[in-house]
Short mmCIF file of C-alpha atoms in Angstrom, two decimals:
data_model
loop_
_atom_site.label_atom_id
_atom_site.label_comp_id
_atom_site.label_asym_id
_atom_site.label_seq_id
_atom_site.Cartn_x
_atom_site.Cartn_y
_atom_site.Cartn_z
CA MET Y 1 -45.84 50.09 113.64
CA LEU Y 2 -49.21 50.13 111.80
CA ARG Y 3 -48.51 46.60 110.34
CA LYS Y 4 -47.88 45.54 114.44
CA ILE Y 5 -50.95 47.37 115.52
CA ARG Y 6 -52.94 45.65 112.82
CA ILE Y 7 -50.95 42.35 113.63
CA ILE Y 8 -52.07 42.85 117.32
CA LEU Y 9 -55.52 43.67 117.09
CA ALA Y 10 -55.95 41.00 114.62
CA SER Y 11 -55.00 38.66 117.32
CA ILE Y 12 -56.77 39.90 119.73
CA PHE Y 13 -60.22 39.34 118.15
CA PHE Y 14 -59.39 36.29 115.97
CA ILE Y 15 -58.59 34.29 119.63
CA GLY Y 16 -61.58 36.60 121.12
CA VAL Y 17 -63.73 34.86 118.61
CA THR Y 18 -62.34 31.84 118.48
CA LEU Y 19 -62.81 30.98 122.10
CA LEU Y 20 -66.11 32.00 121.69
CA PHE Y 21 -66.75 28.71 120.00
CA LEU Y 22 -64.36 26.75 122.20
CA ASP Y 23 -65.89 27.99 125.78
CA PHE Y 24 -68.34 25.37 126.31
CA THR Y 25 -68.68 26.92 130.20
CA GLY Y 26 -70.13 30.24 128.56
CA THR Y 27 -67.68 32.23 131.04
CA LEU Y 28 -66.14 34.16 128.47
CA HIS Y 29 -69.20 34.87 126.60
CA ALA Y 30 -70.23 37.95 128.86
CA TRP Y 31 -67.32 39.23 128.31
CA LEU Y 32 -66.60 38.84 124.69
CA GLY Y 33 -70.01 38.08 122.41
CA TRP Y 34 -70.15 41.81 121.39
CA MET Y 35 -67.18 40.20 119.02
CA ALA Y 36 -69.72 38.40 117.26
CA LYS Y 37 -72.10 41.15 117.00
CA ILE Y 38 -69.96 43.21 114.96
CA GLN Y 39 -69.65 40.79 112.60
CA PHE Y 40 -70.50 41.92 109.35
CA LEU Y 41 -73.40 39.64 107.60
CA PRO Y 42 -74.74 39.04 111.65
CA ALA Y 43 -75.30 42.60 112.04
CA VAL Y 44 -76.88 42.75 108.91
CA LEU Y 45 -79.25 40.12 109.58
CA ALA Y 46 -80.34 41.53 113.01
CA LEU Y 47 -80.70 44.98 111.32
CA ASN Y 48 -78.09 46.42 113.61
CA PHE Y 49 -77.91 49.41 111.62
CA ILE Y 50 -75.34 51.14 113.87
CA ILE Y 51 -73.14 48.16 113.76
CA VAL Y 52 -73.44 48.42 109.63
CA ALA Y 53 -72.94 51.76 109.51
CA VAL Y 54 -69.92 51.90 111.77
CA LEU Y 55 -68.02 49.38 109.54
CA LEU Y 56 -68.86 51.01 106.25
CA LEU Y 57 -67.37 54.42 107.80
CA LEU Y 58 -64.55 52.55 108.93
CA THR Y 59 -63.81 50.96 105.60
CA LEU Y 60 -64.27 54.80 103.94
CA LEU Y 61 -61.98 55.92 106.45
CA PHE Y 62 -59.23 53.29 106.30
CA GLY Y 63 -60.22 51.02 103.68
CA ARG Y 64 -61.15 47.02 104.49
CA VAL Y 65 -59.41 46.77 108.03
CA TYR Y 66 -62.40 44.88 108.94
CA CYS Y 67 -61.28 41.85 106.47
CA SER Y 68 -57.58 42.11 108.11
CA VAL Y 69 -58.55 42.87 111.53
CA ILE Y 70 -62.00 42.12 112.72
CA CYS Y 71 -62.93 39.04 110.53
CA PRO Y 72 -61.94 35.68 111.62
CA LEU Y 73 -62.07 34.04 108.55
CA GLY Y 74 -59.38 36.65 106.92
CA VAL Y 75 -57.33 36.21 110.12
CA MET Y 76 -57.19 32.64 109.34
CA GLN Y 77 -55.97 33.19 106.13
CA ASP Y 78 -53.32 35.32 106.78
CA ILE Y 79 -51.83 32.76 109.32
CA ILE Y 80 -51.78 30.24 107.25
CA SER Y 81 -50.04 32.02 104.01
CA TRP Y 82 -47.44 33.20 106.89
CA ILE Y 83 -46.97 29.53 107.65
CA HIS Y 84 -46.36 28.68 104.46
CA GLY Y 85 -43.91 32.17 103.73
CA LYS Y 86 -41.79 30.03 106.99
CA THR Y 87 -41.45 27.51 104.99
CA LYS Y 88 -38.70 28.20 103.03
CA LYS Y 89 -36.95 31.85 102.35
CA LYS Y 90 -38.31 32.03 99.00
CA ASN Y 91 -41.70 31.82 100.33
CA ARG Y 92 -41.42 35.18 101.34
CA PHE Y 93 -41.78 36.77 98.34
CA ARG Y 94 -44.03 34.33 96.17
CA PHE Y 95 -47.30 36.55 95.48
CA THR Y 96 -47.46 37.95 91.80
CA TYR Y 97 -50.06 40.96 90.82
CA SER Y 98 -53.21 40.18 89.14
CA PRO Y 99 -56.06 41.58 87.46
CA ALA Y 100 -59.25 41.67 89.62
CA LYS Y 101 -61.74 39.46 88.56
CA ASN Y 102 -64.91 41.44 89.05
CA TRP Y 103 -67.45 39.40 87.36
CA LEU Y 104 -66.90 36.67 89.54
CA ARG Y 105 -66.98 38.46 92.73
CA TYR Y 106 -70.45 40.14 91.75
CA ALA Y 107 -71.59 37.13 90.19
CA VAL Y 108 -70.87 35.70 93.49
CA LEU Y 109 -72.75 38.38 95.35
CA VAL Y 110 -75.78 38.24 93.42
CA LEU Y 111 -76.24 35.09 93.89
CA PHE Y 112 -75.87 35.60 97.67
CA ILE Y 113 -77.98 37.88 98.13
CA LEU Y 114 -80.84 35.87 96.16
CA GLY Y 115 -80.19 32.80 98.11
CA LEU Y 116 -80.85 34.83 101.15
CA VAL Y 117 -83.70 36.58 99.76
CA LEU Y 118 -85.66 33.51 98.06
CA GLY Y 119 -85.23 31.33 101.15
CA ALA Y 120 -82.46 28.85 99.61
CA HIS Y 121 -80.12 29.88 102.86
CA SER Y 122 -78.17 27.02 102.75
CA ILE Y 123 -76.19 27.45 99.50
CA ALA Y 124 -75.57 31.05 100.86
CA ILE Y 125 -74.48 30.60 104.68
CA LEU Y 126 -71.51 28.38 102.85
CA ILE Y 127 -69.74 30.89 101.59
CA ALA Y 128 -70.85 33.82 104.63
CA PRO Y 129 -67.37 34.30 106.21
CA TYR Y 130 -68.41 34.70 109.67
CA SER Y 131 -70.21 31.80 109.28
CA ALA Y 132 -67.82 29.50 107.55
CA TYR Y 133 -65.46 30.23 110.56
CA GLY Y 134 -67.71 29.39 113.06
CA ARG Y 135 -68.39 26.11 111.43
CA ILE Y 136 -64.65 25.23 111.14
CA ALA Y 137 -63.81 26.35 114.95
CA GLY Y 138 -67.23 24.28 116.08
CA ASN Y 139 -67.14 21.35 114.32
CA LEU Y 140 -62.70 21.24 113.63
CA LEU Y 141 -61.46 23.32 116.87
CA ALA Y 142 -63.60 22.49 119.33
CA PRO Y 143 -63.27 18.77 119.62
CA LEU Y 144 -59.35 19.18 120.47
CA TYR Y 145 -60.02 21.67 122.89
CA GLN Y 146 -62.59 19.19 124.24
CA TRP Y 147 -60.17 16.69 124.63
CA GLY Y 148 -57.04 18.40 125.90
CA ASN Y 149 -59.63 19.70 128.47
CA ASN Y 150 -60.44 15.97 129.42
CA PHE Y 151 -56.93 15.23 129.94
CA PHE Y 152 -56.59 18.21 132.46
CA ALA Y 153 -59.73 16.86 134.46
CA TRP Y 154 -58.11 13.19 134.11
CA ILE Y 155 -55.07 14.63 135.47
CA ALA Y 156 -56.43 17.03 138.19
CA GLU Y 157 -59.09 14.17 139.83
CA ARG Y 158 -55.53 12.17 140.42
CA ALA Y 159 -54.53 14.87 141.89
CA GLY Y 160 -57.59 15.59 144.38
CA SER Y 161 -58.38 18.71 142.64
CA TYR Y 162 -61.76 19.23 140.79
CA ALA Y 163 -60.41 22.60 138.71
CA PHE Y 164 -61.63 20.93 135.82
CA TYR Y 165 -64.48 18.62 134.65
CA SER Y 166 -64.73 16.03 131.78
CA VAL Y 167 -67.12 16.59 128.83
CA ASP Y 168 -68.52 14.73 126.13
CA VAL Y 169 -67.08 15.11 123.15
CA TRP Y 170 -69.20 13.91 119.93
CA ILE Y 171 -70.10 15.03 116.63
CA LYS Y 172 -73.35 16.76 116.52
CA SER Y 173 -73.72 16.33 113.12
CA VAL Y 174 -71.72 14.19 110.46
CA SER Y 175 -73.02 16.71 107.47
CA THR Y 176 -71.85 19.81 109.06
CA PHE Y 177 -68.44 18.31 110.20
CA ILE Y 178 -67.33 17.13 106.63
CA THR Y 179 -68.87 20.61 105.14
CA ALA Y 180 -66.63 22.13 107.55
CA ALA Y 181 -63.60 20.39 106.74
CA ILE Y 182 -64.17 20.53 103.06
CA THR Y 183 -64.24 24.41 103.78
CA PHE Y 184 -61.03 24.75 105.95
CA ILE Y 185 -59.41 22.35 102.76
CA VAL Y 186 -60.45 24.62 100.14
CA ILE Y 187 -59.77 28.05 101.96
CA GLY Y 188 -56.45 26.87 103.65
CA ILE Y 189 -55.13 25.63 100.04
CA LEU Y 190 -56.15 28.99 98.67
CA ALA Y 191 -54.52 31.07 101.39
CA TRP Y 192 -51.69 28.91 101.27
CA LYS Y 193 -50.72 29.06 97.79
CA ASN Y 194 -52.28 33.02 96.88
CA GLY Y 195 -53.16 33.95 100.17
CA ARG Y 196 -56.35 36.14 99.75
CA THR Y 197 -57.69 34.36 96.63
CA TRP Y 198 -60.97 33.40 98.76
CA CYS Y 199 -61.59 36.62 99.81
CA ASN Y 200 -61.09 38.62 96.87
CA THR Y 201 -63.05 36.09 94.54
CA ILE Y 202 -65.71 34.59 96.64
CA CYS Y 203 -66.35 36.30 99.79
CA PRO Y 204 -69.41 38.15 99.49
CA VAL Y 205 -68.72 40.54 102.48
CA GLY Y 206 -65.00 41.24 100.73
CA THR Y 207 -66.78 42.47 97.64
CA VAL Y 208 -69.03 45.06 99.25
CA LEU Y 209 -66.44 46.12 101.77
CA GLY Y 210 -63.98 46.25 98.58
CA PHE Y 211 -66.81 48.69 96.80
CA PHE Y 212 -66.28 51.15 99.16
CA SER Y 213 -63.04 50.66 99.79
CA ARG Y 214 -62.45 52.27 96.32
CA PHE Y 215 -63.20 55.69 97.77
CA SER Y 216 -61.61 55.01 101.21
CA VAL Y 217 -59.65 58.43 102.73
CA PHE Y 218 -56.37 56.19 104.05
CA ALA Y 219 -54.83 54.32 102.25
CA PRO Y 220 -51.16 52.49 101.21
CA VAL Y 221 -50.51 55.05 98.49
CA ILE Y 222 -46.73 54.46 96.49
CA ASP Y 223 -44.64 57.46 95.73
CA THR Y 224 -43.15 57.07 91.98
CA ASP Y 225 -40.44 59.46 93.26
CA LYS Y 226 -38.51 57.54 95.58
CA CYS Y 227 -40.31 53.83 93.85
CA ARG Y 228 -37.16 52.08 92.06
CA ASN Y 229 -38.97 49.42 90.90
CA CYS Y 230 -37.70 46.82 93.37
CA GLY Y 231 -40.80 44.70 92.99
CA LEU Y 232 -40.48 43.84 96.73
CA CYS Y 233 -44.34 45.10 97.57
CA GLY Y 234 -45.64 43.31 94.99
CA LYS Y 235 -44.15 40.18 96.01
CA GLN Y 236 -45.28 40.62 99.31
CA CYS Y 237 -49.03 41.55 98.55
CA LYS Y 238 -51.30 38.56 99.74
CA ALA Y 239 -53.84 40.37 97.95
CA SER Y 240 -52.30 40.51 94.68
CA CYS Y 241 -53.16 43.90 94.16
CA ILE Y 242 -50.51 45.85 93.57
CA ASN Y 243 -49.24 46.28 90.14
CA THR Y 244 -45.45 47.34 90.14
CA LYS Y 245 -45.11 47.96 86.77
CA GLU Y 246 -47.72 50.83 87.08
CA HIS Y 247 -47.13 51.76 90.35
CA GLN Y 248 -50.95 51.04 91.23
CA ILE Y 249 -52.90 49.41 93.40
CA ASP Y 250 -56.24 48.17 93.56
CA TYR Y 251 -58.04 49.57 96.36
CA SER Y 252 -61.10 47.15 96.24
CA ARG Y 253 -58.73 44.54 96.78
CA CYS Y 254 -55.86 45.84 99.70
CA VAL Y 255 -57.31 44.52 102.98
CA ALA Y 256 -54.66 47.32 104.72
CA CYS Y 257 -52.46 44.77 105.87
CA MET Y 258 -49.31 46.86 105.60
CA ASP Y 259 -47.40 44.35 104.51
CA CYS Y 260 -45.89 46.07 101.65
CA ILE Y 261 -45.37 49.12 104.09
CA ASP Y 262 -43.34 47.15 106.09
CA VAL Y 263 -41.32 45.38 103.27
CA CYS Y 264 -40.03 49.09 101.02
CA LYS Y 265 -37.05 49.68 102.02
CA ASP Y 266 -37.20 52.79 100.33
CA GLY Y 267 -40.10 54.33 102.25
CA ALA Y 268 -42.25 54.38 98.67
CA ILE Y 269 -45.08 53.05 100.35
CA SER Y 270 -46.72 55.13 102.84
CA TYR Y 271 -50.33 55.00 104.40
CA ALA Y 272 -51.73 58.01 103.75
CA ARG Y 273 -54.38 60.59 103.00
CA ARG Y 274 -55.42 59.71 98.98
CA TYR Y 275 -56.88 63.15 98.22
CA GLY Y 276 -56.42 66.41 98.97
CA LYS Y 277 -54.18 68.38 99.58
CA GLY Y 278 -50.08 66.40 101.15
CA SER Y 279 -51.40 63.06 99.10
CA PRO Y 280 -48.43 61.54 97.62
CA ALA Y 281 -50.14 60.15 95.64
CA LYS Y 282 -50.07 61.37 91.98
CA PRO Y 283 -53.59 61.45 90.72
CA ASP Y 284 -52.60 59.99 87.01
CA LYS Y 285 -50.48 56.71 88.31
CA CYS Y 286 -51.95 55.71 91.58
CA GLN Y 287 -54.88 54.94 90.79
CA ASN Y 288 -56.77 51.35 90.59
CA PRO Y 289 -55.29 49.66 87.68
CA THR Y 290 -59.17 49.20 86.54
CA ASP Y 291 -59.79 51.55 83.03
CA SER Y 292 -62.78 53.49 83.63
CA SER Y 293 -65.13 50.59 81.40
CA ALA Y 294 -64.15 48.43 84.04
CA ALA Y 295 -64.85 50.54 86.59
CA ASP Y 296 -67.89 51.39 85.67
CA GLN Y 297 -68.70 47.96 84.78
CA GLY Y 298 -67.91 46.85 88.68
CA ARG Y 299 -70.19 49.53 89.71
CA ARG Y 300 -73.28 48.68 87.49
CA ALA Y 301 -72.51 45.23 88.94
CA PHE Y 302 -72.42 46.78 92.74
CA ILE Y 303 -75.42 48.58 92.18
CA THR Y 304 -77.39 45.91 91.04
CA SER Y 305 -76.39 44.41 94.07
CA ALA Y 306 -77.29 46.93 96.42
CA VAL Y 307 -80.66 47.33 94.78
CA ILE Y 308 -81.23 43.06 95.76
CA ALA Y 309 -79.45 43.95 99.24
CA GLY Y 310 -82.39 46.73 99.81
CA THR Y 311 -84.83 44.67 98.77
CA ALA Y 312 -83.89 41.87 101.27
CA VAL Y 313 -83.10 43.84 104.04
CA THR Y 314 -86.74 45.78 103.74
CA ALA Y 315 -88.64 42.26 103.28
CA LYS Y 316 -86.87 40.86 106.38
CA ALA Y 317 -87.57 44.39 108.14
CA GLN Y 318 -91.21 43.54 107.43
CA GLU Y 319 -91.32 40.20 108.35
CA MET Y 320 -89.80 40.97 111.50
CA LYS Y 321 -93.29 43.02 112.23
CA VAL Y 322 -95.51 40.57 111.34
CA ASP Y 323 -94.06 37.61 112.24
CA GLY Y 324 -94.10 37.33 115.12
CA GLY Y 325 -82.04 8.59 135.36
CA LEU Y 326 -79.33 7.33 137.47
CA THR Y 327 -79.05 3.76 135.62
CA ALA Y 328 -77.15 3.36 132.27
CA ILE Y 329 -79.58 2.87 129.80
CA GLU Y 330 -79.89 2.14 126.07
CA ASN Y 331 -79.83 5.45 123.54
CA ALA Y 332 -82.95 6.67 122.49
CA GLU Y 333 -83.53 6.99 118.94
CA LYS Y 334 -84.72 10.80 117.53
CA PRO Y 335 -88.23 10.92 116.85
CA GLU Y 336 -89.80 11.80 113.68
CA ARG Y 337 -90.97 15.33 114.27
CA GLN Y 338 -93.64 16.78 112.25
CA THR Y 339 -92.32 20.46 113.07
CA PRO Y 340 -88.98 21.16 114.05
CA LEU Y 341 -88.24 22.92 117.19
CA VAL Y 342 -86.41 26.17 117.55
CA PRO Y 343 -85.24 28.10 120.67
CA ALA Y 344 -87.29 30.47 122.96
CA GLY Y 345 -86.48 33.74 121.90
CA ALA Y 346 -86.48 32.65 117.90
CA LEU Y 347 -90.00 33.75 117.87
CA SER Y 348 -90.93 31.43 114.86
CA LEU Y 349 -89.58 29.15 112.32
CA LYS Y 350 -89.84 32.18 109.82
CA ASN Y 351 -88.16 34.34 111.92
CA PHE Y 352 -85.51 32.09 112.76
CA SER Y 353 -84.23 30.71 109.49
CA ASN Y 354 -84.63 33.86 107.50
CA HIS Y 355 -81.87 35.65 110.50
CA CYS Y 356 -80.00 32.85 111.41
CA THR Y 357 -76.37 32.75 109.58
CA ALA Y 358 -75.50 29.11 110.95
CA CYS Y 359 -72.82 29.75 112.71
CA GLN Y 360 -73.34 26.94 115.53
CA LEU Y 361 -72.02 29.26 118.22
CA CYS Y 362 -75.34 28.80 119.51
CA VAL Y 363 -74.73 25.38 119.43
CA SER Y 364 -71.23 25.37 120.74
CA VAL Y 365 -72.55 27.10 123.70
CA CYS Y 366 -75.78 25.13 124.76
CA PRO Y 367 -74.70 23.34 128.33
CA ASN Y 368 -77.35 20.66 128.00
CA GLN Y 369 -76.53 18.91 124.15
CA VAL Y 370 -79.92 20.08 122.99
CA LEU Y 371 -78.93 22.20 119.85
CA ARG Y 372 -77.53 20.32 117.04
CA PRO Y 373 -76.82 21.02 113.42
CA SER Y 374 -80.04 19.96 111.16
CA THR Y 375 -79.71 17.53 108.46
CA SER Y 376 -82.83 18.31 106.55
CA LEU Y 377 -82.32 19.61 102.94
CA MET Y 378 -84.37 22.71 103.62
CA THR Y 379 -82.60 23.92 106.92
CA PHE Y 380 -79.14 22.28 106.50
CA MET Y 381 -76.75 23.20 109.06
CA LEU Y 382 -79.16 25.22 110.84
CA PRO Y 383 -79.70 24.83 114.39
CA GLU Y 384 -82.44 22.60 116.06
CA MET Y 385 -83.26 20.86 118.94
CA SER Y 386 -83.45 17.38 119.95
CA TYR Y 387 -83.48 16.05 123.54
CA GLU Y 388 -81.77 12.65 123.02
CA ARG Y 389 -78.84 13.88 125.58
CA GLY Y 390 -80.73 16.47 127.61
CA TYR Y 391 -83.25 18.96 127.81
CA CYS Y 392 -83.72 22.71 127.83
CA ARG Y 393 -83.63 24.13 130.97
CA PRO Y 394 -86.31 26.86 131.32
CA GLU Y 395 -83.52 28.56 133.52
CA CYS Y 396 -80.98 28.53 130.55
CA THR Y 397 -80.78 31.69 128.08
CA ARG Y 398 -77.19 31.44 126.70
CA CYS Y 399 -77.99 30.65 123.24
CA SER Y 400 -79.74 33.92 123.20
CA ASP Y 401 -77.75 35.67 125.15
CA ILE Y 402 -75.10 34.66 122.37
CA CYS Y 403 -76.83 34.72 118.80
CA PRO Y 404 -74.58 37.77 117.05
CA ALA Y 405 -77.83 37.63 113.91
CA GLY Y 406 -81.05 38.42 115.74
CA ALA Y 407 -82.16 34.78 115.01
CA ILE Y 408 -82.43 34.02 118.86
CA ARG Y 409 -83.81 37.20 120.46
CA PRO Y 410 -82.79 37.84 123.85
CA VAL Y 411 -84.78 36.59 126.38
CA THR Y 412 -85.39 36.75 130.32
CA ARG Y 413 -85.73 33.13 132.50
CA GLU Y 414 -89.03 35.14 133.47
CA GLU Y 415 -89.86 34.94 129.54
CA LYS Y 416 -88.24 31.66 128.45
CA SER Y 417 -90.57 29.70 131.42
CA SER Y 418 -93.58 30.96 129.49
CA ILE Y 419 -93.08 30.97 126.21
CA GLN Y 420 -94.38 27.88 124.30
CA ILE Y 421 -91.97 26.46 121.64
CA GLY Y 422 -93.63 23.33 121.21
CA HIS Y 423 -96.00 20.89 123.07
CA ALA Y 424 -95.63 16.95 124.52
CA VAL Y 425 -97.28 14.11 122.24
CA VAL Y 426 -97.88 10.84 124.11
CA ASN Y 427 -97.71 7.38 122.36
CA LEU Y 428 -98.91 4.90 125.59
CA ASP Y 429 -97.90 2.05 122.75
CA ASN Y 430 -94.38 2.84 123.82
CA CYS Y 431 -95.00 3.33 127.53
CA VAL Y 432 -93.48 1.26 129.74
CA VAL Y 433 -96.70 0.82 131.48
CA ASN Y 434 -98.43 -1.04 128.71
CA THR Y 435 -95.40 -3.32 127.11
CA ASP Y 436 -93.89 -4.19 130.88
CA GLU Y 437 -96.78 -3.41 133.13
CA VAL Y 438 -94.57 -1.77 135.72
CA SER Y 439 -95.39 1.78 137.70
CA CYS Y 440 -93.86 4.92 136.00
CA GLY Y 441 -94.69 8.36 135.69
CA ASN Y 442 -91.09 9.53 135.55
CA CYS Y 443 -92.48 12.42 132.87
CA ALA Y 444 -94.75 13.86 135.14
CA ARG Y 445 -92.72 13.98 138.02
CA HIS Y 446 -90.30 16.09 136.00
CA CYS Y 447 -92.10 18.11 134.08
CA PRO Y 448 -91.35 21.47 135.50
CA ALA Y 449 -94.75 22.94 134.10
CA GLY Y 450 -96.64 20.70 135.44
CA ALA Y 451 -98.13 19.99 132.42
CA ILE Y 452 -98.32 16.13 132.89
CA ARG Y 453 -100.56 14.49 135.35
CA MET Y 454 -100.69 11.06 135.67
CA VAL Y 455 -104.10 9.13 135.46
CA ARG Y 456 -106.17 5.77 135.53
CA LYS Y 457 -104.97 3.33 132.97
CA ASN Y 458 -108.61 1.88 133.71
CA PRO Y 459 -111.05 4.82 135.37
CA ASP Y 460 -113.17 2.30 136.83
CA ASP Y 461 -110.09 0.26 138.46
CA PRO Y 462 -108.55 2.29 141.46
CA LYS Y 463 -105.75 -0.36 141.93
CA SER Y 464 -104.60 -0.20 138.00
CA LEU Y 465 -101.67 1.41 136.91
CA MET Y 466 -101.46 5.30 135.75
CA ILE Y 467 -100.46 6.81 132.25
CA PRO Y 468 -99.63 10.02 131.49
CA THR Y 469 -101.62 12.74 130.09
CA VAL Y 470 -100.30 16.24 128.72
CA ASN Y 471 -101.98 19.63 129.23
CA GLU Y 472 -101.00 21.20 126.39
CA GLU Y 473 -102.24 25.11 127.28
CA ARG Y 474 -99.51 24.91 130.16
CA CYS Y 475 -96.74 22.11 128.38
CA ILE Y 476 -93.53 24.64 127.04
CA GLY Y 477 -92.05 22.33 125.13
CA CYS Y 478 -88.84 22.03 127.20
CA GLY Y 479 -88.27 17.98 126.79
CA ALA Y 480 -87.74 16.71 129.97
CA CYS Y 481 -90.40 14.26 129.67
CA GLU Y 482 -89.09 12.88 126.50
CA ASN Y 483 -85.72 13.00 127.59
CA LEU Y 484 -86.21 11.23 130.92
CA CYS Y 485 -88.79 8.60 129.26
CA PRO Y 486 -87.28 5.46 129.74
CA ALA Y 487 -88.86 3.88 127.10
CA ARG Y 488 -85.92 2.32 123.99
CA PRO Y 489 -85.43 2.67 121.55
CA PHE Y 490 -88.17 5.04 120.82
CA THR Y 491 -89.60 7.16 124.08
CA ALA Y 492 -93.54 7.15 124.43
CA ILE Y 493 -93.30 11.10 124.84
CA HIS Y 494 -91.77 13.38 122.82
CA VAL Y 495 -92.14 17.18 121.59
CA GLU Y 496 -94.01 18.92 118.45
CA GLY Y 497 -92.25 22.10 117.70
CA HIS Y 498 -94.62 25.19 116.82
CA GLU Y 499 -94.46 27.44 113.94
CA VAL Y 500 -95.07 30.04 115.70
CA HIS Y 501 -93.85 30.85 119.94
CA LYS Y 502 -96.29 31.74 121.74
CA THR Y 503 -96.96 33.18 125.54
CA ILE Y 504 -98.78 31.12 127.83
#
């Protein structure tokens, strides 16, 4: 029964989080957005101490249920492992116990935290579980979902229905797509062969929660009086944490999947209190398989990691206080911006990079195709704005509504219309008024802030053509002018980002 409950809850969370990355209409985000905000790392970076405390308390009470129920990457590994188990009958019992590689687990955790503290986010976010799954869903699954939608739109159009509408399917970043594909292949192979290897050797969140799950009140425990040493529990354990010879369970790696309970035919394993009166566990046999010296070494490593993590959180908290046309035309080339553009609500480039997990959720939900992953080495995979396919409409706040890590703070439509994320810069050498000697004014007509006005090219000639000028104090950097400028291949007007956003 416990296993079935776990599978049902895991399915709900996995499908819900996946739909967040697939739903391009934004309909589901109002209902399911909370599933992204209770992910462990986004909650830490958003300094959402309530959620972090609840997740740690949940682990102290019931073990690593976060990893087997809430974490989408963990559930994905279970699905891959389950599929392999169904390919052949003998594959159902293919796991064996292996000692914990604590030196590797804590070394990766320390490097991960150092990466966040020292600003090497591109390295750290590669192994962050929620971010890794977000990139997999957004880059590998979303195109398939969109192609399916377009197929139904094609059928509906011929039936005279408008229940579906076609969307553009395109790769927003080749490098991020390749990274997502490699991540899926590596984790998929590990899950196919060995179950939860990634969770218990590489994943930094799994390592943190594994330390707390050592002391969980409830967990699978072995009743040695009932056990007849059949070994089925160890062969079914995808975490490889049950030492059947010694009747021991490594609770730092156990993800509370309940598979061992389900497979035991003698009722020798039960999910019960580990301590206190009435506990079926025998203190001398059913403890972690690590000896005291190894346990002490693991505790010292975790304490070191915790000190670094505490420093990182404190530093981030301080940073938050002080940081404040209808005619088909040639595609425009992306301009070389001296300062990248990030959405309203990001506060500043520094605040954005310090909190963003590069999960690509904002990229997936952007209805105007403005956001896409960065290809720059220093900000690799972090979202940035570009206006070749659309512009940032002042009334749209989807990215700020959905961001789970606090990288893009929630803003209202009224607030967004007054936040200056950048300003437009005119290059008259590219303007069609000069190159083709034709009248235009497209940028001024479509500027929602009224920051662009047209002036005579020759002030002394009342019949001369008019060219644009920008009032930087009124410009909010939405990119409507850049997106709608007809000059090609480089537009005559582009937006330069601001390192620190301001309200105008």
